[in-house]
Coordinates of C-alpha atoms and ligand atoms in Angstrom, one line a residue:
M1 CA 9.1 26.4 0.7
T2 CA 6.5 23.8 -0.5
E3 CA 7.9 23.8 -4.0
Q4 CA 10.7 22.3 -3.0
K5 CA 9.5 19.7 -1.3
K6 CA 9.5 15.9 -3.4
T7 CA 5.1 15.3 -3.4
V8 CA 4.7 11.3 -2.1
F9 CA 1.6 10.1 -2.9
S10 CA 0.5 6.1 -1.6
G11 CA -2.7 4.3 -1.4
V12 CA -4.6 1.5 0.7
Q13 CA -7.8 -0.1 -0.8
P14 CA -10.1 -0.4 2.1
T15 CA -11.0 -4.6 1.1
G16 CA -9.8 -6.3 4.2
A17 CA -8.6 -5.6 7.7
M18 CA -4.7 -3.8 7.2
H19 CA -1.3 -6.7 8.2
L20 CA 1.5 -6.5 8.6
G21 CA 2.4 -7.3 4.6
G22 CA 1.9 -3.9 4.3
W23 CA 2.6 -2.1 7.3
L24 CA 6.8 -3.8 6.6
G25 CA 6.5 -3.2 2.8
A26 CA 4.6 0.2 2.4
F27 CA 3.1 2.2 5.3
R28 CA 6.8 2.1 7.5
N29 CA 7.7 3.9 4.9
W30 CA 4.8 6.3 5.2
V31 CA 5.3 7.5 8.5
A32 CA 9.2 8.3 7.8
L33 CA 8.2 10.3 4.9
Q34 CA 6.0 12.0 6.5
D35 CA 8.0 13.1 9.7
D36 CA 11.1 13.9 7.3
D37 CA 10.8 17.2 6.6
A38 CA 11.8 17.1 2.6
Y39 CA 8.5 15.8 1.8
D40 CA 5.5 16.9 1.2
V41 CA 2.8 13.4 1.9
I42 CA 0.1 12.2 0.4
Y43 CA -1.9 9.2 1.4
C44 CA -5.2 7.8 0.7
I45 CA -8.3 5.4 0.7
V46 CA -8.3 4.1 -2.8
D47 CA -12.4 3.5 -2.3
L48 CA -13.2 3.5 -6.3
H49 CA -10.5 0.9 -6.8
A50 CA -11.7 -1.2 -4.3
M51 CA -15.0 -1.5 -6.3
T52 CA -13.4 -3.6 -8.3
T53 CA -14.2 -6.5 -7.1
P54 CA -17.2 -7.7 -5.8
Y55 CA -18.5 -6.0 -2.1
D56 CA -21.5 -5.7 0.2
P57 CA -22.2 -1.7 -0.3
A58 CA -22.8 -1.3 4.0
E59 CA -19.8 -3.1 5.2
F60 CA -17.8 -1.6 2.4
N61 CA -18.8 1.5 3.3
R62 CA -18.0 0.5 7.0
R63 CA -14.5 -0.3 6.2
R64 CA -13.6 2.6 4.4
L65 CA -13.8 4.2 7.7
D66 CA -12.0 1.3 9.7
T67 CA -9.6 1.8 6.7
A68 CA -9.0 5.6 7.2
K69 CA -8.5 4.8 11.3
M70 CA -5.8 2.7 10.6
V71 CA -4.2 4.6 8.8
L72 CA -4.4 7.2 11.3
A73 CA -3.4 4.5 14.0
L74 CA -0.4 4.1 11.7
G75 CA 1.2 7.3 13.0
I76 CA 0.0 8.8 9.9
D77 CA -1.2 13.7 10.8
P78 CA -3.8 15.0 9.5
D79 CA -1.6 18.0 10.4
R80 CA 1.7 17.4 8.4
S81 CA 0.0 14.5 6.1
L82 CA -2.9 15.0 3.8
L83 CA -5.2 12.1 4.3
Y84 CA -8.5 11.9 1.9
M85 CA -11.0 9.7 0.8
Q86 CA -10.6 8.9 -3.7
S87 CA -14.0 9.0 -4.2
Q88 CA -14.3 12.7 -2.5
V89 CA -12.2 13.9 -5.4
P90 CA -13.4 13.3 -9.0
Q91 CA -10.6 14.4 -10.5
H92 CA -9.4 11.1 -10.0
A93 CA -11.4 9.2 -12.4
E94 CA -11.7 12.7 -14.7
L95 CA -8.2 11.8 -15.3
A96 CA -8.2 8.2 -15.7
W97 CA -10.5 8.9 -18.5
I98 CA -7.7 11.1 -20.5
L99 CA -5.1 9.1 -18.9
G100 CA -7.0 5.6 -20.6
T101 CA -6.9 7.6 -24.4
L102 CA -3.6 6.9 -24.0
T103 CA -3.1 3.3 -22.8
P104 CA -3.3 0.8 -25.5
T105 CA -5.3 -2.9 -24.1
G106 CA -2.2 -5.1 -25.4
V107 CA -0.6 -3.5 -22.1
L108 CA -3.4 -3.8 -20.5
N109 CA -3.2 -7.3 -20.5
R110 CA -0.5 -7.5 -19.8
M111 CA -1.0 -6.6 -15.7
T112 CA -0.1 -9.8 -13.8
Q113 CA -2.2 -8.4 -11.2
Y114 CA -5.1 -8.7 -13.5
K115 CA -4.3 -12.2 -14.9
D116 CA -4.9 -13.3 -11.4
K117 CA -7.5 -11.8 -10.3
V118 CA -8.8 -13.6 -13.5
E119 CA -7.8 -16.0 -12.8
K120 CA -9.0 -17.3 -9.0
G121 CA -12.4 -16.2 -10.0
I122 CA -12.9 -12.7 -9.8
P123 CA -15.5 -11.6 -12.4
S124 CA -13.7 -9.4 -15.1
N125 CA -15.3 -6.2 -15.4
L126 CA -13.8 -2.9 -17.1
G127 CA -12.9 -1.4 -13.5
L128 CA -10.5 -4.0 -12.9
Y129 CA -9.3 -4.5 -16.2
A130 CA -8.5 -0.6 -16.2
Y131 CA -7.3 -0.5 -12.8
P132 CA -4.0 0.8 -13.5
V133 CA -4.8 3.6 -15.3
L134 CA -6.6 4.4 -12.3
M135 CA -3.6 4.1 -10.0
A136 CA -1.1 6.3 -12.7
A137 CA -4.7 8.9 -12.3
D138 CA -3.8 8.9 -8.4
I139 CA -0.4 9.2 -8.6
L140 CA -0.1 12.2 -11.9
L141 CA -2.7 14.1 -10.3
F142 CA -0.9 15.2 -7.5
H143 CA 2.6 15.4 -9.8
A144 CA 4.1 12.6 -7.6
D145 CA 7.6 12.3 -7.6
L146 CA 7.8 9.7 -5.0
V147 CA 5.8 6.4 -4.3
P148 CA 6.2 4.0 -1.6
V149 CA 4.8 0.6 -2.2
G150 CA 5.3 -2.9 -1.4
D151 CA 6.7 -5.1 -4.2
D152 CA 3.6 -6.6 -5.8
Q153 CA 3.0 -2.6 -7.2
K154 CA 5.8 -2.3 -9.4
Q155 CA 4.2 -3.8 -12.2
H156 CA 1.5 -0.7 -11.7
L157 CA 4.3 1.3 -10.6
E158 CA 5.7 1.0 -14.7
M159 CA 3.0 1.6 -16.0
S160 CA 2.6 4.8 -13.7
R161 CA 5.9 5.7 -15.0
D162 CA 4.8 4.9 -18.9
L163 CA 1.9 6.7 -18.8
A164 CA 3.0 10.1 -17.5
A165 CA 6.1 10.1 -20.4
R166 CA 3.4 9.0 -22.6
F167 CA 0.8 12.2 -21.6
N168 CA 4.6 14.7 -21.8
N169 CA 5.1 12.9 -25.3
R170 CA 2.2 13.8 -27.0
F171 CA 0.4 16.6 -25.1
G172 CA 3.7 18.9 -23.7
D173 CA 6.2 18.5 -20.3
T174 CA 2.9 18.6 -17.8
F175 CA 3.6 15.3 -14.8
P176 CA 6.9 14.1 -13.2
I177 CA 7.8 10.9 -14.1
P178 CA 7.0 9.6 -10.2
E179 CA 9.5 6.9 -8.7
P180 CA 8.6 3.2 -6.7
L181 CA 9.9 3.5 -3.2
I182 CA 10.3 -0.1 -2.1
P183 CA 12.1 -1.9 0.8
E184 CA 14.8 -4.3 0.4
T185 CA 14.1 -6.3 2.8
S186 CA 10.3 -6.6 4.0
A187 CA 8.8 -5.5 0.7
R188 CA 6.6 -8.6 0.1
V189 CA 6.0 -10.4 2.6
M190 CA 4.6 -14.1 2.5
S191 CA 1.4 -15.9 3.7
L192 CA 2.1 -17.9 6.8
A193 CA 0.5 -21.2 6.6
E194 CA 1.8 -20.6 2.9
P195 CA 5.2 -18.9 2.7
T196 CA 5.1 -19.3 -1.3
A197 CA 2.6 -16.9 -1.4
K198 CA 2.4 -13.1 -0.6
M199 CA 0.4 -12.3 2.8
S200 CA -2.8 -10.9 1.3
K201 CA -6.1 -9.3 2.8
S202 CA -8.0 -11.3 0.6
D203 CA -7.2 -14.3 2.2
P204 CA -10.3 -16.3 3.4
N205 CA -8.1 -18.5 6.2
P206 CA -6.3 -15.4 8.9
K207 CA -4.2 -17.2 10.0
N208 CA -1.7 -16.4 7.1
R209 CA -1.4 -13.1 7.9
I210 CA -1.3 -10.9 10.9
D211 CA -3.3 -8.1 10.8
L212 CA -2.5 -4.4 12.4
D213 CA -5.0 -4.8 15.6
D214 CA -4.6 -8.7 16.3
P215 CA -3.6 -9.2 20.0
P216 CA -0.4 -9.6 21.4
D217 CA -1.7 -13.7 21.8
V218 CA -3.8 -14.2 19.2
I219 CA -0.1 -12.8 16.9
R220 CA 1.7 -15.4 19.5
K221 CA 0.1 -18.1 18.2
K222 CA -0.6 -17.5 14.5
I223 CA 3.8 -17.1 14.5
K224 CA 4.2 -20.8 16.5
S225 CA 1.8 -22.0 13.9
A226 CA 3.9 -20.7 11.0
M227 CA 5.0 -23.0 8.6
T228 CA 8.1 -24.5 8.5
D229 CA 10.3 -27.2 7.3
S230 CA 11.6 -30.2 9.0
D231 CA 15.4 -29.3 9.0
P232 CA 15.4 -27.4 12.2
T233 CA 18.3 -25.2 11.3
V234 CA 17.7 -21.0 11.2
R235 CA 19.2 -20.2 7.9
Y236 CA 17.7 -17.7 5.2
D237 CA 16.8 -19.5 2.1
V238 CA 14.3 -19.0 0.2
E239 CA 14.0 -22.0 -2.1
Q240 CA 15.1 -24.7 0.3
K241 CA 13.4 -22.9 3.5
P242 CA 10.4 -20.3 2.1
G243 CA 9.0 -19.8 5.9
I244 CA 12.0 -19.5 8.3
S245 CA 12.9 -17.1 5.4
N246 CA 10.3 -15.4 5.8
L247 CA 10.2 -14.7 9.1
L248 CA 13.9 -13.5 8.9
E249 CA 13.0 -10.9 6.9
I250 CA 10.8 -10.2 9.6
M251 CA 12.3 -10.2 12.6
S252 CA 15.5 -7.9 10.6
V253 CA 13.2 -5.7 9.8
T254 CA 11.4 -5.1 12.9
T255 CA 14.1 -5.3 15.2
G256 CA 17.0 -3.3 12.3
R257 CA 19.6 -6.4 13.1
T258 CA 20.5 -8.0 10.2
I259 CA 19.5 -11.6 9.0
D260 CA 22.8 -12.6 9.1
E261 CA 23.0 -11.7 12.7
L262 CA 19.6 -13.4 14.1
S263 CA 20.3 -16.7 12.0
D264 CA 24.2 -16.8 13.7
E265 CA 21.9 -16.3 17.1
Y266 CA 19.1 -18.7 15.9
E267 CA 21.0 -21.9 13.5
T268 CA 20.3 -23.7 16.6
G269 CA 18.6 -23.6 19.4
G270 CA 15.5 -25.1 17.6
Y271 CA 12.6 -23.4 15.5
G272 CA 10.4 -23.3 19.1
R273 CA 12.7 -20.7 20.4
F274 CA 13.5 -18.1 17.3
K275 CA 9.3 -18.7 16.3
E276 CA 9.3 -17.4 20.2
A277 CA 12.2 -14.2 19.2
V278 CA 10.2 -13.5 16.4
A279 CA 6.5 -12.9 17.6
E280 CA 7.9 -11.3 20.7
A281 CA 9.8 -8.5 17.4
V282 CA 5.8 -8.3 15.9
V283 CA 4.2 -8.1 19.5
A284 CA 6.7 -5.0 20.3
E285 CA 6.1 -3.4 16.3
L286 CA 2.3 -3.2 16.2
A287 CA 2.1 -2.3 20.0
P288 CA 2.2 1.7 19.7
I289 CA -0.5 1.1 16.7
R290 CA -3.2 -0.8 18.5
A291 CA -2.9 1.7 21.2
R292 CA -3.1 4.7 19.2
L293 CA -6.2 2.9 17.7
A294 CA -8.5 2.8 20.8
T295 CA -8.0 6.3 21.3
L296 CA -9.6 7.5 17.7
D297 CA -13.3 7.6 17.7
D298 CA -15.6 7.6 14.0
D299 CA -15.9 11.5 14.4
E300 CA -12.6 12.6 14.6
V301 CA -12.1 10.3 11.5
A302 CA -14.7 12.0 9.6
R303 CA -13.9 15.0 10.1
I304 CA -10.2 14.3 9.3
L305 CA -11.5 13.1 6.2
Q306 CA -14.2 16.1 5.2
K307 CA -11.1 18.6 6.0
G308 CA -8.6 16.4 3.7
A309 CA -10.8 15.5 0.2
L310 CA -11.7 20.1 0.6
D311 CA -7.7 20.1 0.7
A312 CA -7.4 17.4 -1.9
R313 CA -9.7 19.1 -4.1
T314 CA -7.9 22.5 -4.6
R315 CA -5.0 21.2 -5.1
A316 CA -5.9 18.3 -7.2
E317 CA -8.8 20.8 -9.8
R318 CA -5.0 23.1 -10.1
I319 CA -3.3 20.3 -11.4
Q320 CA -6.1 19.2 -13.7
Q321 CA -7.0 22.5 -15.6
E322 CA -3.4 22.4 -16.5
A323 CA -4.1 18.6 -17.9
R324 CA -7.4 19.4 -19.8
D325 CA -5.9 22.4 -21.0
A326 CA -2.8 19.9 -23.1
V327 CA -5.4 17.9 -23.8
G328 CA -7.1 20.4 -25.6
L329 CA -10.4 20.8 -22.8
G330 CA -9.7 23.6 -22.2
R331 CA -11.9 26.6 -20.4
I332 CA -14.5 27.9 -22.8
Ligands
TYM1 P1 -3.3 -2.0 -0.9 O1 -3.8 -1.5 -0.4 O2 -3.2 -3.8 -2.0 O3 -1.9 -2.7 -0.1 C1 -1.1 -1.4 0.7 C2 -0.1 -1.2 0.2 O4 0.8 -2.2 1.2 C3 1.4 -2.8 0.2 N1 1.7 -4.7 1.1 C4 2.5 -5.6 0.6 N2 3.6 -4.9 1.1 C5 4.4 -6.1 1.6 N3 4.0 -7.4 1.5 C6 2.6 -7.8 1.2 N4 2.2 -8.7 1.6 C7 2.1 -6.7 1.0 N5 0.5 -6.9 1.1 C8 0.4 -5.8 0.6 C9 1.2 -3.2 -1.0 O5 2.4 -3.5 -2.0 C10 0.6 -1.2 -0.9 O6 1.8 -0.8 -1.0 N6 -3.6 -0.9 -5.7 C11 -2.6 -0.6 -4.2 C12 -3.0 0.7 -4.3 C13 -3.3 1.5 -4.6 C14 -1.9 2.8 -4.8 C15 -2.3 4.1 -6.1 C16 -0.4 2.7 -4.3 C17 -4.1 2.6 -5.9 N7 -3.9 3.9 -6.4 C18 -1.4 5.2 -5.8 C19 0.2 3.9 -4.6 C20 0.1 4.9 -5.4 C21 -2.9 -1.3 -3.8 O7 -3.7 -2.7 -3.9 O8 -2.3 -1.7 -2.3

């Protein structure tokens, strides 16, 4: 039966606290796809990707485990999803090398995330430059059909599709072309304090984002102080009212109500009342995650990751051998 299921793959970097942007842009879909019998789902903590920006090794090690714990708290169930740590499956790096030999440097030069990071002062290195190639390897290594991500990963996904097609053209049909799954609303949740930039875990100001383990009173405070504008009408207008539009999107996806319905209800009555309603919707949305997080302990998480790595290596090795054979690195 498993053969007929579509394979879902996605990843998260253990670079910092997971936040509401990731939840609404991607992780909600991770859980929904796991809960749908039509899919065989694989989720990966991409620690090799996270090494491309400066980090402290001891803190990094802790964050890898914390990120896995948070993924479990989201509702990812190891009996129904394969969850593992990227660095424990060496086939990722090997396939990245093979795909790297098919990647023109001109394509990498156009990657906006790379350019943005370097512009922000992150030291450029070969790993950071080749980041999207490793991401393509993650996806192709499991013959993924569907990749649930937020809008900021669109260009990387395009490159993964392109690399799958290049490989197939050059060496024969090997990899399915993966499709991105990006939500219509909340694909790009914006920063609370600076609503023209995306909510980001690398942002030094924690007021800009809502972390998935923020207690209710912290969530209320952050939303109350979210940047808005001086015209007190609640209306969706990304250009003129980026702060309010962001809050409308957040409330729409967390309540299941349309943006039109919400702007009708909250149009007048002031921002205070609207923000309170948004805060309560977010508090309710994140409550089950916080509750599950409190029940998980490190040993259990480590056991789940060890088993996940074993299963992932077995699956990856089978596909990797096909790729090796295709490129002329067959068994001797
Ligand atoms: P990462 O760790 O930055 O983010 C994890 C997921 O959260 C989404 N996301 C957002 N969505 C909406 N609004 C936001 N403000 C927001 N911030 C983050 C991201 O789009 C992502 O889906 N390169 C990836 C990790 C990765 C990966 C992969 C993903 C490595 N290999 C293979 C899919 C498939 C990243 O940095 O995600």
